[in-house]
mmCIF file of C-alpha atoms in Angstrom:
data_model
loop_
_atom_site.group_PDB
_atom_site.id
_atom_site.type_symbol
_atom_site.label_atom_id
_atom_site.label_comp_id
_atom_site.label_asym_id
_atom_site.label_seq_id
_atom_site.Cartn_x
_atom_site.Cartn_y
_atom_site.Cartn_z
ATOM 1 C CA GLY D 1 -21.543 -91.464 36.606
ATOM 2 C CA LEU D 2 -21.443 -87.688 36.945
ATOM 3 C CA ALA D 3 -19.637 -87.465 33.605
ATOM 4 C CA ASP D 4 -22.362 -89.548 31.965
ATOM 5 C CA VAL D 5 -25.124 -87.336 33.368
ATOM 6 C CA TYR D 6 -23.415 -84.199 32.078
ATOM 7 C CA ALA D 7 -22.940 -85.883 28.674
ATOM 8 C CA VAL D 8 -26.609 -86.850 28.440
ATOM 9 C CA LEU D 9 -27.730 -83.344 29.435
ATOM 10 C CA GLY D 10 -25.376 -81.736 26.925
ATOM 11 C CA GLY D 11 -25.739 -84.302 24.166
ATOM 12 C CA PHE D 12 -29.502 -84.761 23.880
ATOM 13 C CA GLY D 13 -30.722 -81.182 23.733
ATOM 14 C CA HIS D 14 -31.587 -80.833 27.432
ATOM 15 C CA ARG D 15 -28.855 -78.280 28.211
ATOM 16 C CA SER D 16 -26.178 -76.338 26.342
ATOM 17 C CA PRO D 17 -23.495 -78.716 24.953
ATOM 18 C CA LYS D 18 -20.921 -75.923 25.211
ATOM 19 C CA GLU D 19 -21.584 -75.698 28.942
ATOM 20 C CA TYR D 20 -22.186 -79.309 29.904
ATOM 21 C CA MET D 21 -19.818 -81.371 27.737
ATOM 22 C CA PRO D 22 -16.677 -79.752 29.236
ATOM 23 C CA LYS D 23 -18.101 -80.628 32.655
ATOM 24 C CA ALA D 24 -18.376 -84.234 31.452
ATOM 25 C CA VAL D 25 -14.712 -84.175 30.386
ATOM 26 C CA GLU D 26 -13.660 -82.790 33.746
ATOM 27 C CA ALA D 27 -15.604 -85.418 35.705
ATOM 28 C CA ALA D 28 -14.327 -88.294 33.553
ATOM 29 C CA ARG D 29 -10.706 -87.139 33.899
ATOM 30 C CA LYS D 30 -11.238 -86.983 37.658
ATOM 31 C CA ALA D 31 -12.513 -90.571 37.605
ATOM 32 C CA LEU D 32 -9.450 -91.730 35.683
ATOM 33 C CA SER D 33 -7.140 -89.859 38.054
ATOM 34 C CA LEU D 34 -8.641 -91.991 40.835
ATOM 35 C CA ASP D 35 -8.564 -95.261 38.864
ATOM 36 C CA ASP D 36 -7.159 -95.364 35.342
ATOM 37 C CA SER D 37 -8.099 -99.049 35.010
ATOM 38 C CA LEU D 38 -11.807 -98.218 35.013
ATOM 39 C CA ALA D 39 -13.067 -99.074 31.525
ATOM 40 C CA GLU D 40 -16.337 -97.196 32.016
ATOM 41 C CA ALA D 41 -14.452 -93.989 32.784
ATOM 42 C CA HIS D 42 -12.428 -94.333 29.579
ATOM 43 C CA CYS D 43 -15.724 -94.644 27.658
ATOM 44 C CA SER D 44 -17.187 -91.648 29.455
ATOM 45 C CA LEU D 45 -14.144 -89.523 28.727
ATOM 46 C CA ALA D 46 -14.093 -90.553 25.070
ATOM 47 C CA ILE D 47 -17.760 -89.657 24.570
ATOM 48 C CA ALA D 48 -17.230 -86.292 26.232
ATOM 49 C CA LEU D 49 -14.110 -85.612 24.152
ATOM 50 C CA VAL D 50 -16.002 -86.309 20.956
ATOM 51 C CA PHE D 51 -18.733 -83.839 21.743
ATOM 52 C CA SER D 52 -16.826 -81.132 23.602
ATOM 53 C CA ALA D 53 -13.359 -80.835 22.100
ATOM 54 C CA TRP D 54 -14.298 -82.838 18.972
ATOM 55 C CA ASN D 55 -11.053 -84.641 19.597
ATOM 56 C CA TRP D 56 -11.518 -87.779 17.509
ATOM 57 C CA GLU D 57 -7.965 -89.107 17.960
ATOM 58 C CA GLU D 58 -7.869 -89.016 21.769
ATOM 59 C CA ALA D 59 -11.453 -90.288 21.927
ATOM 60 C CA GLU D 60 -10.623 -93.326 19.807
ATOM 61 C CA PHE D 61 -7.641 -94.056 22.071
ATOM 62 C CA HIS D 62 -9.875 -94.118 25.151
ATOM 63 C CA PHE D 63 -12.561 -96.232 23.459
ATOM 64 C CA ARG D 64 -9.933 -98.817 22.476
ATOM 65 C CA ARG D 65 -8.377 -98.670 25.954
ATOM 66 C CA ALA D 66 -11.796 -99.363 27.475
ATOM 67 C CA LEU D 67 -12.151 -102.441 25.274
ATOM 68 C CA GLU D 68 -8.689 -103.660 26.291
ATOM 69 C CA LEU D 69 -9.609 -103.311 29.950
ATOM 70 C CA ALA D 70 -13.075 -104.854 29.610
ATOM 71 C CA PRO D 71 -13.251 -107.114 26.535
ATOM 72 C CA THR D 72 -16.607 -108.561 27.628
ATOM 73 C CA ASP D 73 -18.168 -105.162 28.361
ATOM 74 C CA SER D 74 -20.978 -104.368 25.917
ATOM 75 C CA LEU D 75 -20.631 -100.616 26.542
ATOM 76 C CA ALA D 76 -17.002 -100.650 25.423
ATOM 77 C CA ARG D 77 -17.862 -102.457 22.196
ATOM 78 C CA PHE D 78 -20.900 -100.299 21.554
ATOM 79 C CA SER D 79 -18.915 -97.110 22.152
ATOM 80 C CA LEU D 80 -16.080 -98.122 19.850
ATOM 81 C CA GLY D 81 -18.714 -99.022 17.259
ATOM 82 C CA ARG D 82 -20.152 -95.514 17.453
ATOM 83 C CA MET D 83 -16.673 -94.076 17.004
ATOM 84 C CA LEU D 84 -16.039 -96.212 13.929
ATOM 85 C CA GLY D 85 -19.341 -95.127 12.435
ATOM 86 C CA LEU D 86 -18.607 -91.501 13.206
ATOM 87 C CA LEU D 87 -15.381 -91.828 11.204
ATOM 88 C CA GLY D 88 -17.263 -93.234 8.198
ATOM 89 C CA HIS D 89 -16.891 -96.998 8.757
ATOM 90 C CA PRO D 90 -20.459 -98.248 9.318
ATOM 91 C CA GLN D 91 -19.660 -101.848 8.352
ATOM 92 C CA GLN D 92 -17.010 -102.036 11.082
ATOM 93 C CA ALA D 93 -19.462 -100.396 13.479
ATOM 94 C CA ILE D 94 -22.133 -102.986 12.644
ATOM 95 C CA ALA D 95 -19.717 -105.786 13.530
ATOM 96 C CA MET D 96 -19.033 -104.133 16.899
ATOM 97 C CA TYR D 97 -22.739 -103.667 17.578
ATOM 98 C CA ARG D 98 -23.469 -107.310 16.865
ATOM 99 C CA GLN D 99 -20.763 -108.307 19.346
ATOM 100 C CA ALA D 100 -22.226 -105.915 21.935
ATOM 101 C CA ILE D 101 -25.733 -107.338 21.428
ATOM 102 C CA ALA D 102 -24.400 -110.864 21.917
ATOM 103 C CA ILE D 103 -23.264 -109.707 25.370
ATOM 104 C CA ASP D 104 -26.279 -107.517 26.182
ATOM 105 C CA PRO D 105 -29.268 -108.583 24.012
ATOM 106 C CA ARG D 106 -31.833 -106.500 25.900
ATOM 107 C CA ASN D 107 -30.123 -103.170 25.343
ATOM 108 C CA GLY D 108 -32.522 -101.125 23.213
ATOM 109 C CA GLY D 109 -29.949 -98.438 22.499
ATOM 110 C CA ILE D 110 -27.561 -100.879 20.813
ATOM 111 C CA TRP D 111 -30.370 -102.395 18.726
ATOM 112 C CA ASN D 112 -31.377 -98.866 17.717
ATOM 113 C CA TRP D 113 -27.915 -97.878 16.506
ATOM 114 C CA LEU D 114 -27.513 -101.224 14.749
ATOM 115 C CA GLY D 115 -30.704 -100.457 12.842
ATOM 116 C CA TRP D 116 -29.509 -96.999 11.824
ATOM 117 C CA TYR D 117 -26.173 -98.278 10.568
ATOM 118 C CA LEU D 118 -27.689 -101.221 8.696
ATOM 119 C CA ALA D 119 -29.930 -98.709 6.947
ATOM 120 C CA ALA D 120 -26.898 -96.529 6.239
ATOM 121 C CA VAL D 121 -25.382 -99.330 4.134
ATOM 122 C CA GLY D 122 -28.669 -100.209 2.436
ATOM 123 C CA GLN D 123 -29.635 -103.319 4.419
ATOM 124 C CA PHE D 124 -33.156 -102.082 5.048
ATOM 125 C CA GLU D 125 -34.889 -105.355 5.892
ATOM 126 C CA GLU D 126 -32.384 -106.165 8.632
ATOM 127 C CA ALA D 127 -32.386 -102.521 9.714
ATOM 128 C CA GLU D 128 -36.125 -102.497 10.326
ATOM 129 C CA GLN D 129 -35.939 -105.794 12.205
ATOM 130 C CA ALA D 130 -33.270 -104.313 14.488
ATOM 131 C CA ALA D 131 -35.279 -101.113 14.972
ATOM 132 C CA ARG D 132 -38.405 -103.079 15.880
ATOM 133 C CA GLN D 133 -36.387 -105.103 18.365
ATOM 134 C CA ALA D 134 -35.185 -101.829 19.890
ATOM 135 C CA VAL D 135 -38.788 -100.633 20.272
ATOM 136 C CA ALA D 136 -39.810 -103.978 21.798
ATOM 137 C CA VAL D 137 -37.014 -103.754 24.360
ATOM 138 C CA ALA D 138 -37.532 -100.047 25.139
ATOM 139 C CA PRO D 139 -41.168 -99.243 24.256
ATOM 140 C CA GLY D 140 -41.234 -96.000 26.236
ATOM 141 C CA SER D 141 -38.389 -94.278 24.371
ATOM 142 C CA SER D 142 -39.327 -91.630 21.807
ATOM 143 C CA PHE D 143 -35.672 -91.533 20.691
ATOM 144 C CA ILE D 144 -35.860 -95.214 19.741
ATOM 145 C CA ALA D 145 -39.263 -94.762 18.112
ATOM 146 C CA ALA D 146 -37.661 -92.033 16.003
ATOM 147 C CA GLY D 147 -35.009 -94.541 14.912
ATOM 148 C CA LEU D 148 -37.669 -96.850 13.468
ATOM 149 C CA MET D 149 -39.361 -93.889 11.785
ATOM 150 C CA LEU D 150 -36.127 -92.834 10.041
ATOM 151 C CA ILE D 151 -35.681 -96.311 8.585
ATOM 152 C CA GLN D 152 -39.282 -96.396 7.376
ATOM 153 C CA ILE D 153 -38.772 -93.057 5.635
ATOM 154 C CA GLN D 154 -35.741 -94.449 3.832
ATOM 155 C CA ARG D 155 -37.840 -97.430 2.731
ATOM 156 C CA GLY D 156 -40.528 -95.120 1.366
ATOM 157 C CA GLU D 157 -43.075 -96.295 3.945
ATOM 158 C CA THR D 158 -44.671 -92.899 4.534
ATOM 159 C CA SER D 159 -47.784 -94.020 6.399
ATOM 160 C CA ALA D 160 -45.838 -96.407 8.630
ATOM 161 C CA ALA D 161 -43.299 -93.668 9.431
ATOM 162 C CA LEU D 162 -46.056 -91.280 10.464
ATOM 163 C CA GLY D 163 -47.627 -93.998 12.618
ATOM 164 C CA SER D 164 -44.317 -94.631 14.389
ATOM 165 C CA ALA D 165 -43.877 -90.905 15.022
ATOM 166 C CA GLN D 166 -47.392 -90.504 16.394
ATOM 167 C CA GLN D 167 -46.935 -93.448 18.768
ATOM 168 C CA ALA D 168 -43.795 -91.959 20.330
ATOM 169 C CA PRO D 169 -44.154 -90.577 23.868
ATOM 170 C CA PRO D 170 -44.523 -86.767 23.892
ATOM 171 C CA ASP D 171 -41.160 -85.012 24.088
ATOM 172 C CA ILE D 172 -38.713 -83.322 21.746
ATOM 173 C CA TRP D 173 -37.909 -86.569 19.908
ATOM 174 C CA ARG D 174 -41.591 -86.997 19.096
ATOM 175 C CA ASP D 175 -41.541 -83.481 17.643
ATOM 176 C CA ILE D 176 -38.463 -84.391 15.610
ATOM 177 C CA ALA D 177 -40.079 -87.619 14.396
ATOM 178 C CA LEU D 178 -43.252 -85.796 13.317
ATOM 179 C CA ALA D 179 -41.220 -83.119 11.511
ATOM 180 C CA PHE D 180 -39.547 -85.905 9.523
ATOM 181 C CA ALA D 181 -42.528 -88.144 8.920
ATOM 182 C CA LEU D 182 -44.895 -85.445 7.695
ATOM 183 C CA GLN D 183 -42.482 -84.437 4.918
ATOM 184 C CA GLY D 184 -43.359 -87.576 2.978
ATOM 185 C CA GLY D 185 -47.095 -86.949 2.886
ATOM 186 C CA ASP D 186 -49.323 -84.855 0.634
ATOM 187 C CA ASP D 187 -50.207 -82.272 3.273
ATOM 188 C CA ARG D 188 -47.552 -79.630 2.710
ATOM 189 C CA ALA D 189 -49.127 -77.269 5.220
ATOM 190 C CA ALA D 190 -48.813 -79.910 7.944
ATOM 191 C CA ALA D 191 -45.220 -80.674 6.913
ATOM 192 C CA ASP D 192 -44.265 -76.992 7.006
ATOM 193 C CA ALA D 193 -46.044 -76.473 10.334
ATOM 194 C CA ALA D 194 -44.274 -79.439 11.972
ATOM 195 C CA LEU D 195 -40.881 -78.142 10.884
ATOM 196 C CA LYS D 196 -41.756 -74.612 12.031
ATOM 197 C CA ASP D 197 -42.879 -76.005 15.399
ATOM 198 C CA LEU D 198 -39.598 -77.900 15.833
ATOM 199 C CA ILE D 199 -37.575 -74.790 15.021
ATOM 200 C CA GLU D 200 -39.565 -72.703 17.502
ATOM 201 C CA LYS D 201 -39.197 -75.293 20.269
ATOM 202 C CA SER D 202 -35.603 -76.424 19.803
ATOM 203 C CA ALA D 203 -33.623 -74.407 17.268
ATOM 204 C CA ASP D 204 -30.373 -74.818 19.201
ATOM 205 C CA GLY D 205 -30.957 -78.223 20.770
ATOM 206 C CA SER D 206 -32.086 -79.841 17.500
ATOM 207 C CA ALA D 207 -30.141 -77.878 14.880
ATOM 208 C CA TYR D 208 -28.659 -81.024 13.338
ATOM 209 C CA GLN D 209 -32.052 -82.726 13.042
ATOM 210 C CA ILE D 210 -33.486 -79.582 11.450
ATOM 211 C CA ALA D 211 -30.671 -79.755 8.878
ATOM 212 C CA GLU D 212 -31.657 -83.381 8.201
ATOM 213 C CA VAL D 213 -35.286 -82.413 7.616
ATOM 214 C CA TYR D 214 -34.193 -79.796 5.105
ATOM 215 C CA ALA D 215 -32.043 -82.438 3.392
ATOM 216 C CA LEU D 216 -35.110 -84.683 3.210
ATOM 217 C CA ARG D 217 -37.012 -81.753 1.661
ATOM 218 C CA LYS D 218 -34.168 -81.364 -0.868
ATOM 219 C CA GLU D 219 -33.370 -77.828 0.274
ATOM 220 C CA PRO D 220 -29.551 -77.830 0.425
ATOM 221 C CA GLU D 221 -29.194 -74.106 1.128
ATOM 222 C CA ASN D 222 -31.201 -74.447 4.327
ATOM 223 C CA MET D 223 -29.531 -77.755 5.143
ATOM 224 C CA PHE D 224 -26.025 -76.282 5.074
ATOM 225 C CA ARG D 225 -27.193 -73.223 6.999
ATOM 226 C CA TRP D 226 -28.520 -75.435 9.785
ATOM 227 C CA LEU D 227 -25.425 -77.642 9.732
ATOM 228 C CA ASP D 228 -23.401 -74.516 10.451
ATOM 229 C CA ARG D 229 -25.746 -73.707 13.317
ATOM 230 C CA ALA D 230 -25.346 -77.269 14.606
ATOM 231 C CA TRP D 231 -21.597 -76.736 14.663
ATOM 232 C CA ASP D 232 -21.976 -73.385 16.404
ATOM 233 C CA THR D 233 -24.007 -75.059 19.171
ATOM 234 C CA ARG D 234 -21.764 -78.174 19.129
ATOM 235 C CA ASP D 235 -24.763 -80.392 18.418
ATOM 236 C CA SER D 236 -23.855 -84.041 19.057
ATOM 237 C CA GLY D 237 -25.886 -85.041 15.990
ATOM 238 C CA ILE D 238 -22.866 -84.098 13.881
ATOM 239 C CA GLY D 239 -21.508 -87.495 14.912
ATOM 240 C CA ARG D 240 -23.977 -89.036 12.431
ATOM 241 C CA LEU D 241 -22.747 -86.946 9.498
ATOM 242 C CA LEU D 242 -20.857 -89.716 7.663
ATOM 243 C CA THR D 243 -23.606 -92.302 8.131
ATOM 244 C CA ASP D 244 -26.562 -90.003 7.490
ATOM 245 C CA PRO D 245 -28.443 -90.924 4.273
ATOM 246 C CA PHE D 246 -30.244 -87.575 4.209
ATOM 247 C CA ILE D 247 -27.177 -85.339 4.540
ATOM 248 C CA LEU D 248 -25.146 -87.591 2.225
ATOM 249 C CA ARG D 249 -27.435 -86.627 -0.631
ATOM 250 C CA TYR D 250 -25.138 -83.623 -0.891
ATOM 251 C CA ARG D 251 -21.781 -85.281 -0.347
ATOM 252 C CA ASP D 252 -20.606 -84.090 -3.793
ATOM 253 C CA ASP D 253 -21.421 -80.481 -2.954
ATOM 254 C CA PRO D 254 -18.186 -78.575 -2.153
ATOM 255 C CA ARG D 255 -19.867 -77.273 0.994
ATOM 256 C CA PHE D 256 -20.018 -80.822 2.369
ATOM 257 C CA ALA D 257 -16.243 -81.264 2.139
ATOM 258 C CA ALA D 258 -15.752 -77.819 3.652
ATOM 259 C CA PHE D 259 -18.007 -78.703 6.581
ATOM 260 C CA CYS D 260 -16.200 -82.017 7.168
ATOM 261 C CA LYS D 261 -12.895 -80.149 7.239
ATOM 262 C CA LYS D 262 -14.281 -77.626 9.725
ATOM 263 C CA VAL D 263 -15.380 -80.318 12.178
ATOM 264 C CA GLY D 264 -12.280 -82.457 11.627
ATOM 265 C CA LEU D 265 -13.924 -85.422 9.893
ATOM 266 C CA PRO D 266 -12.880 -87.231 6.714
ATOM 267 C CA THR D 267 -15.054 -86.924 3.617
ATOM 268 C CA THR D 268 -14.985 -90.620 2.729
ATOM 269 C CA THR D 269 -17.579 -93.061 4.033
ATOM 270 C CA ASP D 270 -18.961 -96.514 3.336
ATOM 271 C CA ALA D 271 -22.516 -95.271 3.874
ATOM 272 C CA LYS D 272 -25.029 -94.709 1.094
ATOM 273 C CA ALA D 273 -27.069 -91.601 0.361
ATOM 274 C CA MET D 274 -30.843 -91.604 0.154
ATOM 275 C CA PRO D 275 -31.926 -91.195 -3.519
#
């Protein structure tokens, strides 16, 4: 549990990932030293390894070990699904998410990630249905509201995306959602101001999302600059790189391959880029 708290603090922009994710690793390893048959601890360690040491290989081992130990545990299936998506296999991740939802149908987080990955492979109708189910299950989450907004942007539903962003509870994810949603409108001053506001409030905590907004604006120079900053701060958003339709607009740019190499990810993915 302590490992999970450190991971949430370090992985969602609340505290420095460089400081808190190693603490999550330490706590999870302590849990496994006490009981290495604890599937939840294997999941916790794997998540922390991904976003502290960026150790994909060891993380995948622990995700798969968790599933071996707890084959009916929705967290184990969900976590392995995230790992598969992170490595550029969204279709395999979708299958895992569906299995996790069958076990835990009222988990808004799983519905949310299912929606994102369905959108990543171009299944927008199903993606929006999943995202709306996530909002219905967890109506107070601005993070989940942002998930619906991202899908609506990909579908070209500018007004709906702005409405979803405005309905999100006030926190940093609402600011992120507004920075995205306003880019599709005609008010360039408002779009620029929302992005400027996000940068002023959370340049380090939201560096990856800022890179995404620049990708949406079709400004690759700024996008790659902010991706580098996301890596410098060890932003957990980098885990979406190979399923991110905004960033993947520039997958043929040599700088994309160079960035993947730097963070230890492959360059191949089943996901589709936003036109």
